[in-house]
mmCIF file of N, CA and C and ligand atoms in Angstrom:
data_model
loop_
_atom_site.group_PDB
_atom_site.id
_atom_site.type_symbol
_atom_site.label_atom_id
_atom_site.label_comp_id
_atom_site.label_asym_id
_atom_site.label_seq_id
_atom_site.Cartn_x
_atom_site.Cartn_y
_atom_site.Cartn_z
ATOM 1 N N MET O 1 106.609 -24.619 -34.415
ATOM 2 C CA MET O 1 107.355 -25.892 -34.440
ATOM 3 C C MET O 1 106.459 -27.054 -34.848
ATOM 4 N N ALA O 2 105.341 -27.112 -34.196
ATOM 5 C CA ALA O 2 104.458 -28.277 -34.411
ATOM 6 C C ALA O 2 103.566 -28.115 -35.636
ATOM 7 N N THR O 3 103.849 -27.086 -36.387
ATOM 8 C CA THR O 3 102.912 -26.795 -37.477
ATOM 9 C C THR O 3 102.912 -27.876 -38.555
ATOM 10 N N VAL O 4 104.079 -28.426 -38.836
ATOM 11 C CA VAL O 4 104.146 -29.454 -39.885
ATOM 12 C C VAL O 4 103.332 -30.672 -39.467
ATOM 13 N N ALA O 5 103.553 -31.113 -38.234
ATOM 14 C CA ALA O 5 102.825 -32.277 -37.720
ATOM 15 C C ALA O 5 101.330 -31.991 -37.701
ATOM 16 N N LYS O 6 101.009 -30.776 -37.310
ATOM 17 C CA LYS O 6 99.602 -30.395 -37.222
ATOM 18 C C LYS O 6 98.948 -30.419 -38.597
ATOM 19 N N ARG O 7 99.683 -29.856 -39.540
ATOM 20 C CA ARG O 7 99.154 -29.812 -40.897
ATOM 21 C C ARG O 7 98.957 -31.225 -41.434
ATOM 22 N N ARG O 8 99.923 -32.076 -41.125
ATOM 23 C CA ARG O 8 99.852 -33.456 -41.592
ATOM 24 C C ARG O 8 98.647 -34.172 -40.968
ATOM 25 N N ALA O 9 98.438 -33.942 -39.691
ATOM 26 C CA ALA O 9 97.312 -34.578 -38.997
ATOM 27 C C ALA O 9 95.997 -34.103 -39.587
ATOM 28 N N LYS O 10 95.977 -32.824 -39.896
ATOM 29 C CA LYS O 10 94.769 -32.246 -40.473
ATOM 30 C C LYS O 10 94.481 -32.864 -41.840
ATOM 31 N N ALA O 11 95.528 -33.029 -42.625
ATOM 32 C CA ALA O 11 95.372 -33.614 -43.957
ATOM 33 C C ALA O 11 94.888 -35.051 -43.844
ATOM 34 N N ALA O 12 95.427 -35.789 -42.877
ATOM 35 C CA ALA O 12 95.028 -37.184 -42.688
ATOM 36 C C ALA O 12 93.564 -37.261 -42.288
ATOM 37 N N ARG O 13 93.148 -36.322 -41.416
ATOM 38 C CA ARG O 13 91.768 -36.305 -40.957
ATOM 39 C C ARG O 13 90.831 -36.018 -42.133
ATOM 40 N N LYS O 14 91.233 -35.074 -42.928
ATOM 41 C CA LYS O 14 90.425 -34.683 -44.076
ATOM 42 C C LYS O 14 90.281 -35.861 -45.041
ATOM 43 N N GLN O 15 91.394 -36.562 -45.248
ATOM 44 C CA GLN O 15 91.368 -37.683 -46.170
ATOM 45 C C GLN O 15 90.458 -38.794 -45.652
ATOM 46 N N ARG O 16 90.525 -39.031 -44.306
ATOM 47 C CA ARG O 16 89.686 -40.046 -43.695
ATOM 48 C C ARG O 16 88.222 -39.686 -43.883
ATOM 49 N N MET O 17 87.912 -38.403 -43.653
ATOM 50 C CA MET O 17 86.540 -37.949 -43.798
ATOM 51 C C MET O 17 86.045 -38.151 -45.218
ATOM 52 N N GLN O 18 86.943 -37.880 -46.152
ATOM 53 C CA GLN O 18 86.567 -38.028 -47.552
ATOM 54 C C GLN O 18 86.286 -39.490 -47.880
ATOM 55 N N LEU O 19 87.091 -40.385 -47.314
ATOM 56 C CA LEU O 19 86.893 -41.807 -47.556
ATOM 57 C C LEU O 19 85.566 -42.268 -46.966
ATOM 58 N N VAL O 20 85.247 -41.764 -45.787
ATOM 59 C CA VAL O 20 83.974 -42.112 -45.165
ATOM 60 C C VAL O 20 82.832 -41.608 -46.038
ATOM 61 N N HIS O 21 83.010 -40.395 -46.487
ATOM 62 C CA HIS O 21 81.997 -39.781 -47.333
ATOM 63 C C HIS O 21 81.758 -40.602 -48.589
ATOM 64 N N GLU O 22 82.818 -41.167 -49.116
ATOM 65 C CA GLU O 22 82.687 -41.949 -50.338
ATOM 66 C C GLU O 22 82.206 -43.363 -50.070
ATOM 67 N N GLY O 23 82.037 -43.702 -48.810
ATOM 68 C CA GLY O 23 81.462 -44.988 -48.474
ATOM 69 C C GLY O 23 82.460 -46.080 -48.153
ATOM 70 N N TRP O 24 83.726 -45.726 -48.001
ATOM 71 C CA TRP O 24 84.705 -46.745 -47.631
ATOM 72 C C TRP O 24 84.560 -46.996 -46.140
ATOM 73 N N ALA O 25 84.521 -48.255 -45.756
ATOM 74 C CA ALA O 25 84.206 -48.640 -44.384
ATOM 75 C C ALA O 25 85.019 -47.871 -43.356
ATOM 76 N N GLY O 26 84.342 -47.001 -42.659
ATOM 77 C CA GLY O 26 84.965 -46.306 -41.540
ATOM 78 C C GLY O 26 86.192 -45.483 -41.907
ATOM 79 N N GLY O 27 86.391 -45.250 -43.172
ATOM 80 C CA GLY O 27 87.574 -44.487 -43.568
ATOM 81 C C GLY O 27 88.836 -45.327 -43.584
ATOM 82 N N HIS O 28 88.671 -46.637 -43.424
ATOM 83 C CA HIS O 28 89.855 -47.498 -43.436
ATOM 84 C C HIS O 28 90.274 -47.776 -44.865
ATOM 85 N N THR O 29 91.550 -47.803 -45.065
ATOM 86 C CA THR O 29 92.053 -48.156 -46.382
ATOM 87 C C THR O 29 92.639 -49.553 -46.300
ATOM 88 N N ARG O 30 92.648 -50.210 -47.427
ATOM 89 C CA ARG O 30 93.360 -51.484 -47.461
ATOM 90 C C ARG O 30 94.223 -51.525 -48.713
ATOM 91 N N VAL O 31 95.196 -52.391 -48.674
ATOM 92 C CA VAL O 31 96.080 -52.497 -49.824
ATOM 93 C C VAL O 31 95.298 -53.127 -50.965
ATOM 94 N N LEU O 32 95.313 -52.464 -52.090
ATOM 95 C CA LEU O 32 94.506 -52.912 -53.214
ATOM 96 C C LEU O 32 95.178 -54.075 -53.933
ATOM 97 N N ASP O 33 94.343 -54.939 -54.482
ATOM 98 C CA ASP O 33 94.871 -56.101 -55.182
ATOM 99 C C ASP O 33 95.374 -55.754 -56.570
ATOM 100 N N ILE O 34 94.932 -54.620 -57.060
ATOM 101 C CA ILE O 34 95.328 -54.208 -58.400
ATOM 102 C C ILE O 34 96.662 -53.479 -58.332
ATOM 103 N N ARG O 35 97.521 -53.762 -59.268
ATOM 104 C CA ARG O 35 98.832 -53.134 -59.315
ATOM 105 C C ARG O 35 98.991 -52.398 -60.644
ATOM 106 N N ALA O 36 99.938 -51.501 -60.664
ATOM 107 C CA ALA O 36 100.260 -50.817 -61.914
ATOM 108 C C ALA O 36 100.645 -51.863 -62.956
ATOM 109 N N GLY O 37 100.129 -51.683 -64.170
ATOM 110 C CA GLY O 37 100.436 -52.625 -65.238
ATOM 111 C C GLY O 37 99.325 -53.631 -65.478
ATOM 112 N N ASP O 38 98.418 -53.783 -64.513
ATOM 113 C CA ASP O 38 97.291 -54.692 -64.696
ATOM 114 C C ASP O 38 96.277 -54.069 -65.649
ATOM 115 N N THR O 39 95.513 -54.906 -66.305
ATOM 116 C CA THR O 39 94.414 -54.424 -67.131
ATOM 117 C C THR O 39 93.129 -54.507 -66.312
ATOM 118 N N VAL O 40 92.359 -53.423 -66.361
ATOM 119 C CA VAL O 40 91.096 -53.416 -65.630
ATOM 120 C C VAL O 40 89.980 -52.954 -66.566
ATOM 121 N N GLU O 41 88.754 -53.295 -66.181
ATOM 122 C CA GLU O 41 87.585 -52.818 -66.912
ATOM 123 C C GLU O 41 86.781 -51.939 -65.973
ATOM 124 N N VAL O 42 86.334 -50.817 -66.512
ATOM 125 C CA VAL O 42 85.538 -49.898 -65.708
ATOM 126 C C VAL O 42 84.102 -50.391 -65.711
ATOM 127 N N ILE O 43 83.500 -50.501 -64.530
ATOM 128 C CA ILE O 43 82.146 -51.060 -64.446
ATOM 129 C C ILE O 43 81.117 -50.028 -64.030
ATOM 130 N N ALA O 44 81.557 -48.806 -63.745
ATOM 131 C CA ALA O 44 80.607 -47.777 -63.351
ATOM 132 C C ALA O 44 81.166 -46.418 -63.733
ATOM 133 N N GLY O 45 80.261 -45.464 -63.870
ATOM 134 C CA GLY O 45 80.702 -44.118 -64.192
ATOM 135 C C GLY O 45 80.690 -43.856 -65.679
ATOM 136 N N LYS O 46 81.181 -42.699 -66.060
ATOM 137 C CA LYS O 46 81.052 -42.267 -67.457
ATOM 138 C C LYS O 46 81.906 -43.093 -68.412
ATOM 139 N N ASP O 47 82.908 -43.772 -67.880
ATOM 140 C CA ASP O 47 83.778 -44.573 -68.741
ATOM 141 C C ASP O 47 83.454 -46.067 -68.653
ATOM 142 N N ARG O 48 82.225 -46.361 -68.231
ATOM 143 C CA ARG O 48 81.835 -47.761 -68.071
ATOM 144 C C ARG O 48 82.072 -48.544 -69.362
ATOM 145 N N GLY O 49 82.650 -49.720 -69.205
ATOM 146 C CA GLY O 49 82.892 -50.571 -70.358
ATOM 147 C C GLY O 49 84.278 -50.441 -70.940
ATOM 148 N N LYS O 50 84.953 -49.378 -70.587
ATOM 149 C CA LYS O 50 86.305 -49.189 -71.121
ATOM 150 C C LYS O 50 87.301 -50.086 -70.405
ATOM 151 N N ARG O 51 88.294 -50.487 -71.152
ATOM 152 C CA ARG O 51 89.389 -51.222 -70.551
ATOM 153 C C ARG O 51 90.655 -50.410 -70.659
ATOM 154 N N GLY O 52 91.507 -50.568 -69.705
ATOM 155 C CA GLY O 52 92.770 -49.845 -69.755
ATOM 156 C C GLY O 52 93.785 -50.443 -68.808
ATOM 157 N N VAL O 53 95.009 -49.981 -68.997
ATOM 158 C CA VAL O 53 96.106 -50.461 -68.154
ATOM 159 C C VAL O 53 96.279 -49.498 -66.979
ATOM 160 N N VAL O 54 96.455 -50.051 -65.821
ATOM 161 C CA VAL O 54 96.608 -49.236 -64.615
ATOM 162 C C VAL O 54 97.971 -48.558 -64.624
ATOM 163 N N GLU O 55 97.945 -47.264 -64.430
ATOM 164 C CA GLU O 55 99.204 -46.532 -64.393
ATOM 165 C C GLU O 55 99.711 -46.340 -62.967
ATOM 166 N N ARG O 56 98.788 -46.023 -62.090
ATOM 167 C CA ARG O 56 99.191 -45.762 -60.709
ATOM 168 C C ARG O 56 98.106 -46.248 -59.755
ATOM 169 N N VAL O 57 98.501 -46.662 -58.599
ATOM 170 C CA VAL O 57 97.558 -47.053 -57.558
ATOM 171 C C VAL O 57 97.797 -46.156 -56.361
ATOM 172 N N ARG O 58 96.712 -45.579 -55.869
ATOM 173 C CA ARG O 58 96.849 -44.719 -54.688
ATOM 174 C C ARG O 58 96.090 -45.364 -53.546
ATOM 175 N N ASN O 59 96.822 -46.121 -52.762
ATOM 176 C CA ASN O 59 96.191 -46.857 -51.664
ATOM 177 C C ASN O 59 95.516 -45.933 -50.667
ATOM 178 N N ALA O 60 96.151 -44.818 -50.373
ATOM 179 C CA ALA O 60 95.629 -43.920 -49.341
ATOM 180 C C ALA O 60 94.251 -43.394 -49.707
ATOM 181 N N GLU O 61 93.991 -43.272 -50.999
ATOM 182 C CA GLU O 61 92.696 -42.748 -51.441
ATOM 183 C C GLU O 61 91.801 -43.843 -51.998
ATOM 184 N N GLN O 62 92.306 -45.052 -52.051
ATOM 185 C CA GLN O 62 91.571 -46.176 -52.635
ATOM 186 C C GLN O 62 91.163 -45.847 -54.068
ATOM 187 N N ARG O 63 92.084 -45.224 -54.762
ATOM 188 C CA ARG O 63 91.814 -44.854 -56.140
ATOM 189 C C ARG O 63 92.946 -45.326 -57.036
ATOM 190 N N ILE O 64 92.610 -45.477 -58.294
ATOM 191 C CA ILE O 64 93.635 -45.863 -59.245
ATOM 192 C C ILE O 64 93.541 -44.975 -60.482
ATOM 193 N N VAL O 65 94.638 -44.881 -61.171
ATOM 194 C CA VAL O 65 94.689 -44.124 -62.411
ATOM 195 C C VAL O 65 94.834 -45.117 -63.550
ATOM 196 N N VAL O 66 93.899 -45.044 -64.496
ATOM 197 C CA VAL O 66 93.889 -45.984 -65.603
ATOM 198 C C VAL O 66 94.106 -45.226 -66.907
ATOM 199 N N ARG O 67 95.010 -45.733 -67.722
ATOM 200 C CA ARG O 67 95.308 -45.093 -69.001
ATOM 201 C C ARG O 67 94.059 -45.090 -69.883
ATOM 202 N N GLY O 68 93.710 -43.933 -70.400
ATOM 203 C CA GLY O 68 92.585 -43.825 -71.318
ATOM 204 C C GLY O 68 91.239 -43.649 -70.635
ATOM 205 N N VAL O 69 91.245 -43.631 -69.324
ATOM 206 C CA VAL O 69 89.985 -43.529 -68.580
ATOM 207 C C VAL O 69 89.980 -42.242 -67.756
ATOM 208 N N ASN O 70 88.815 -41.606 -67.719
ATOM 209 C CA ASN O 70 88.661 -40.353 -66.972
ATOM 210 C C ASN O 70 89.636 -39.290 -67.480
ATOM 211 N N VAL O 71 89.596 -39.064 -68.778
ATOM 212 C CA VAL O 71 90.491 -38.079 -69.384
ATOM 213 C C VAL O 71 90.067 -36.684 -68.939
ATOM 214 N N GLN O 72 91.007 -35.949 -68.421
ATOM 215 C CA GLN O 72 90.732 -34.595 -68.002
ATOM 216 C C GLN O 72 91.706 -33.666 -68.688
ATOM 217 N N LYS O 73 91.321 -32.413 -68.757
ATOM 218 C CA LYS O 73 92.191 -31.444 -69.417
ATOM 219 C C LYS O 73 92.658 -30.412 -68.406
ATOM 220 N N ARG O 74 93.906 -30.147 -68.461
ATOM 221 C CA ARG O 74 94.447 -29.126 -67.568
ATOM 222 C C ARG O 74 94.955 -27.984 -68.434
ATOM 223 N N HIS O 75 94.483 -26.805 -68.129
ATOM 224 C CA HIS O 75 94.920 -25.638 -68.875
ATOM 225 C C HIS O 75 96.139 -25.059 -68.179
ATOM 226 N N THR O 76 97.209 -24.957 -68.907
ATOM 227 C CA THR O 76 98.440 -24.476 -68.292
ATOM 228 C C THR O 76 98.909 -23.194 -68.970
ATOM 229 N N ARG O 77 99.652 -22.445 -68.215
ATOM 230 C CA ARG O 77 100.261 -21.240 -68.750
ATOM 231 C C ARG O 77 101.741 -21.493 -68.942
ATOM 232 N N ALA O 78 102.312 -20.717 -69.815
ATOM 233 C CA ALA O 78 103.759 -20.795 -69.964
ATOM 234 C C ALA O 78 104.389 -20.442 -68.621
ATOM 235 N N ASN O 79 105.390 -21.212 -68.260
ATOM 236 C CA ASN O 79 106.004 -21.015 -66.951
ATOM 237 C C ASN O 79 107.504 -21.255 -67.078
ATOM 238 N N ALA O 80 108.258 -20.191 -66.976
ATOM 239 C CA ALA O 80 109.700 -20.296 -67.173
ATOM 240 C C ALA O 80 110.339 -21.142 -66.079
ATOM 241 N N ARG O 81 109.843 -20.982 -64.857
ATOM 242 C CA ARG O 81 110.459 -21.714 -63.744
ATOM 243 C C ARG O 81 110.252 -23.221 -63.865
ATOM 244 N N ALA O 82 109.073 -23.592 -64.331
ATOM 245 C CA ALA O 82 108.781 -25.017 -64.456
ATOM 246 C C ALA O 82 109.323 -25.570 -65.770
ATOM 247 N N ASP O 83 110.144 -24.777 -66.447
ATOM 248 C CA ASP O 83 110.767 -25.220 -67.685
ATOM 249 C C ASP O 83 109.704 -25.561 -68.730
ATOM 250 N N GLN O 84 108.693 -24.738 -68.780
ATOM 251 C CA GLN O 84 107.602 -24.977 -69.704
ATOM 252 C C GLN O 84 107.447 -23.718 -70.551
ATOM 253 N N ALA O 85 107.941 -23.789 -71.769
ATOM 254 C CA ALA O 85 107.980 -22.590 -72.589
ATOM 255 C C ALA O 85 106.600 -22.195 -73.085
ATOM 256 N N GLN O 86 105.748 -23.194 -73.279
ATOM 257 C CA GLN O 86 104.451 -22.926 -73.869
ATOM 258 C C GLN O 86 103.316 -23.331 -72.950
ATOM 259 N N GLY O 87 102.289 -22.528 -72.936
ATOM 260 C CA GLY O 87 101.089 -22.939 -72.246
ATOM 261 C C GLY O 87 100.263 -23.799 -73.168
ATOM 262 N N GLY O 88 99.143 -24.274 -72.681
ATOM 263 C CA GLY O 88 98.284 -25.062 -73.542
ATOM 264 C C GLY O 88 97.413 -25.993 -72.723
ATOM 265 N N ILE O 89 96.805 -26.908 -73.435
ATOM 266 C CA ILE O 89 95.912 -27.844 -72.757
ATOM 267 C C ILE O 89 96.580 -29.214 -72.716
ATOM 268 N N ILE O 90 96.674 -29.742 -71.527
ATOM 269 C CA ILE O 90 97.308 -31.045 -71.349
ATOM 270 C C ILE O 90 96.240 -32.051 -70.935
ATOM 271 N N ASP O 91 96.210 -33.169 -71.646
ATOM 272 C CA ASP O 91 95.313 -34.258 -71.246
ATOM 273 C C ASP O 91 95.990 -35.075 -70.160
ATOM 274 N N PHE O 92 95.247 -35.432 -69.178
ATOM 275 C CA PHE O 92 95.788 -36.378 -68.205
ATOM 276 C C PHE O 92 94.650 -37.245 -67.682
ATOM 277 N N TYR O 93 95.033 -38.316 -67.056
ATOM 278 C CA TYR O 93 94.026 -39.260 -66.581
ATOM 279 C C TYR O 93 93.790 -39.049 -65.107
ATOM 280 N N GLY O 94 92.546 -38.824 -64.753
ATOM 281 C CA GLY O 94 92.206 -38.595 -63.363
ATOM 282 C C GLY O 94 92.053 -39.923 -62.627
ATOM 283 N N PRO O 95 92.258 -39.898 -61.327
ATOM 284 C CA PRO O 95 92.068 -41.118 -60.550
ATOM 285 C C PRO O 95 90.599 -41.474 -60.441
ATOM 286 N N ILE O 96 90.305 -42.740 -60.472
ATOM 287 C CA ILE O 96 88.928 -43.190 -60.286
ATOM 288 C C ILE O 96 88.873 -44.153 -59.102
ATOM 289 N N ALA O 97 87.674 -44.299 -58.543
ATOM 290 C CA ALA O 97 87.523 -45.142 -57.351
ATOM 291 C C ALA O 97 87.791 -46.595 -57.706
ATOM 292 N N TYR O 98 88.482 -47.235 -56.808
ATOM 293 C CA TYR O 98 88.829 -48.640 -56.973
ATOM 294 C C TYR O 98 87.585 -49.500 -57.149
ATOM 295 N N SER O 99 86.494 -49.111 -56.488
ATOM 296 C CA SER O 99 85.273 -49.911 -56.551
ATOM 297 C C SER O 99 84.608 -49.847 -57.919
ATOM 298 N N ASN O 100 85.060 -48.925 -58.750
ATOM 299 C CA ASN O 100 84.445 -48.780 -60.065
ATOM 300 C C ASN O 100 85.135 -49.594 -61.152
ATOM 301 N N VAL O 101 86.118 -50.354 -60.756
ATOM 302 C CA VAL O 101 86.805 -51.172 -61.757
ATOM 303 C C VAL O 101 86.858 -52.626 -61.304
ATOM 304 N N MET O 102 87.032 -53.489 -62.293
ATOM 305 C CA MET O 102 87.289 -54.897 -61.986
ATOM 306 C C MET O 102 88.524 -55.324 -62.757
ATOM 307 N N LEU O 103 89.261 -56.210 -62.157
ATOM 308 C CA LEU O 103 90.447 -56.746 -62.799
ATOM 309 C C LEU O 103 90.047 -57.594 -64.003
ATOM 310 N N VAL O 104 90.807 -57.491 -65.087
ATOM 311 C CA VAL O 104 90.589 -58.355 -66.233
ATOM 312 C C VAL O 104 91.617 -59.477 -66.160
ATOM 313 N N CYS O 105 91.131 -60.681 -66.143
ATOM 314 C CA CYS O 105 92.015 -61.843 -66.045
ATOM 315 C C CYS O 105 92.816 -61.980 -67.334
ATOM 316 N N ASN O 106 94.101 -62.233 -67.192
ATOM 317 C CA ASN O 106 94.913 -62.333 -68.409
ATOM 318 C C ASN O 106 94.926 -63.750 -68.974
ATOM 319 N N ARG O 107 94.152 -64.647 -68.377
ATOM 320 C CA ARG O 107 94.032 -66.005 -68.925
ATOM 321 C C ARG O 107 92.729 -66.151 -69.701
ATOM 322 N N CYS O 108 91.617 -65.778 -69.047
ATOM 323 C CA CYS O 108 90.326 -65.993 -69.699
ATOM 324 C C CYS O 108 89.777 -64.693 -70.290
ATOM 325 N N ASP O 109 90.467 -63.578 -70.071
ATOM 326 C CA ASP O 109 90.102 -62.307 -70.679
ATOM 327 C C ASP O 109 88.732 -61.811 -70.254
ATOM 328 N N LYS O 110 88.275 -62.229 -69.076
ATOM 329 C CA LYS O 110 87.008 -61.729 -68.560
ATOM 330 C C LYS O 110 87.293 -60.834 -67.363
ATOM 331 N N ARG O 111 86.390 -59.900 -67.144
ATOM 332 C CA ARG O 111 86.521 -59.148 -65.908
ATOM 333 C C ARG O 111 86.091 -60.072 -64.773
ATOM 334 N N THR O 112 86.759 -59.985 -63.669
ATOM 335 C CA THR O 112 86.563 -61.030 -62.682
ATOM 336 C C THR O 112 86.720 -60.546 -61.253
ATOM 337 N N ARG O 113 86.082 -61.262 -60.356
ATOM 338 C CA ARG O 113 86.377 -61.122 -58.937
ATOM 339 C C ARG O 113 87.572 -62.015 -58.656
ATOM 340 N N ILE O 114 88.218 -61.750 -57.556
ATOM 341 C CA ILE O 114 89.401 -62.542 -57.251
ATOM 342 C C ILE O 114 89.328 -63.091 -55.833
ATOM 343 N N SER O 115 90.062 -64.137 -55.620
ATOM 344 C CA SER O 115 90.210 -64.636 -54.253
ATOM 345 C C SER O 115 91.698 -64.757 -53.956
ATOM 346 N N HIS O 116 92.002 -64.819 -52.689
ATOM 347 C CA HIS O 116 93.407 -64.906 -52.279
ATOM 348 C C HIS O 116 93.767 -66.351 -52.016
ATOM 349 N N GLU O 117 94.996 -66.670 -52.284
ATOM 350 C CA GLU O 117 95.423 -68.042 -52.138
ATOM 351 C C GLU O 117 96.890 -68.068 -51.743
ATOM 352 N N THR O 118 97.206 -69.016 -50.905
ATOM 353 C CA THR O 118 98.606 -69.223 -50.570
ATOM 354 C C THR O 118 99.048 -70.528 -51.210
ATOM 355 N N ALA O 119 100.064 -70.448 -52.018
ATOM 356 C CA ALA O 119 100.526 -71.626 -52.755
ATOM 357 C C ALA O 119 101.320 -72.550 -51.827
ATOM 358 N N GLY O 120 101.629 -73.715 -52.344
ATOM 359 C CA GLY O 120 102.347 -74.707 -51.560
ATOM 360 C C GLY O 120 103.671 -74.194 -51.024
ATOM 361 N N ASP O 121 104.316 -73.332 -51.789
ATOM 362 C CA ASP O 121 105.617 -72.822 -51.346
ATOM 363 C C ASP O 121 105.467 -71.599 -50.439
ATOM 364 N N GLY O 122 104.233 -71.289 -50.064
ATOM 365 C CA GLY O 122 104.035 -70.187 -49.126
ATOM 366 C C GLY O 122 103.850 -68.835 -49.778
ATOM 367 N N SER O 123 104.000 -68.766 -51.086
ATOM 368 C CA SER O 123 103.831 -67.480 -51.753
ATOM 369 C C SER O 123 102.346 -67.183 -51.907
ATOM 370 N N ARG O 124 102.005 -65.929 -51.664
ATOM 371 C CA ARG O 124 100.600 -65.546 -51.742
ATOM 372 C C ARG O 124 100.291 -64.962 -53.114
ATOM 373 N N GLY O 125 99.105 -65.246 -53.571
ATOM 374 C CA GLY O 125 98.727 -64.721 -54.870
ATOM 375 C C GLY O 125 97.226 -64.559 -54.951
ATOM 376 N N ILE O 126 96.773 -64.080 -56.089
ATOM 377 C CA ILE O 126 95.341 -63.939 -56.276
ATOM 378 C C ILE O 126 94.892 -64.863 -57.402
ATOM 379 N N VAL O 127 93.651 -65.297 -57.295
ATOM 380 C CA VAL O 127 93.115 -66.290 -58.217
ATOM 381 C C VAL O 127 91.862 -65.739 -58.869
ATOM 382 N N CYS O 128 91.758 -65.965 -60.168
ATOM 383 C CA CYS O 128 90.583 -65.539 -60.929
ATOM 384 C C CYS O 128 89.399 -66.413 -60.554
ATOM 385 N N LYS O 129 88.268 -65.774 -60.238
ATOM 386 C CA LYS O 129 87.076 -66.531 -59.851
ATOM 387 C C LYS O 129 86.369 -67.130 -61.063
ATOM 388 N N GLN O 130 86.701 -66.610 -62.236
ATOM 389 C CA GLN O 130 86.034 -67.095 -63.447
ATOM 390 C C GLN O 130 86.625 -68.419 -63.899
ATOM 391 N N CYS O 131 87.940 -68.462 -64.037
ATOM 392 C CA CYS O 131 88.568 -69.654 -64.595
ATOM 393 C C CYS O 131 89.355 -70.432 -63.548
ATOM 394 N N GLY O 132 89.487 -69.868 -62.347
ATOM 395 C CA GLY O 132 90.171 -70.588 -61.285
ATOM 396 C C GLY O 132 91.682 -70.594 -61.400
ATOM 397 N N GLU O 133 92.190 -69.869 -62.392
ATOM 398 C CA GLU O 133 93.637 -69.840 -62.583
ATOM 399 C C GLU O 133 94.268 -68.768 -61.708
ATOM 400 N N ARG O 134 95.481 -69.003 -61.345
ATOM 401 C CA ARG O 134 96.221 -68.014 -60.593
ATOM 402 C C ARG O 134 96.565 -66.851 -61.517
ATOM 403 N N TYR O 135 96.380 -65.646 -61.003
ATOM 404 C CA TYR O 135 96.679 -64.463 -61.805
ATOM 405 C C TYR O 135 98.169 -64.161 -61.704
ATOM 406 N N GLU O 136 98.856 -64.316 -62.821
ATOM 407 C CA GLU O 136 100.308 -64.096 -62.836
ATOM 408 C C GLU O 136 100.606 -62.764 -63.488
ATOM 409 N N ARG O 137 101.475 -62.022 -62.860
ATOM 410 C CA ARG O 137 101.934 -60.773 -63.483
ATOM 411 C C ARG O 137 103.228 -61.082 -64.221
ATOM 412 N N THR O 138 103.183 -60.845 -65.517
ATOM 413 C CA THR O 138 104.343 -61.230 -66.320
ATOM 414 C C THR O 138 105.504 -60.269 -66.117
ATOM 415 N N SER O 139 105.200 -58.994 -66.052
ATOM 416 C CA SER O 139 106.270 -58.021 -65.882
ATOM 417 C C SER O 139 106.321 -57.553 -64.444
ATOM 418 N N SER O 140 107.497 -57.285 -63.975
ATOM 419 C CA SER O 140 107.682 -56.650 -62.669
ATOM 420 C C SER O 140 109.142 -56.730 -62.256
HETATM 421 ZN ZN1 ZN F 201 90.381 -66.031 -65.561
#
């Protein structure tokens, strides 16, 4: 009966351990400031210097998936059940650590640190440290 809960607890523990191992404070996660659709620049790792658009954010792992970055190949077999007639090699983008990227400001086009700000109307947003402008997401 309790196996599902147990398995889930085990998975959570494992994930926490992995986060600690990777150097995230105490295994705590926080909501990332980067959202899907933002442009980021990679500042560390084999794809350093590349820019790309964020496809997915995984808060639980503190990782993000960036288009064109960390290209990996998956070898697949033909699988009738998965509605895949042909096997082959599929390129996909692997998740990379959030700490390895910086947001690219869409006003000054520089990679930047950000600060948080609450506007006069109470709405919260992030501000580019380079140009001091509020970072606006055009699409959403
Ligand atoms: Zn800026």
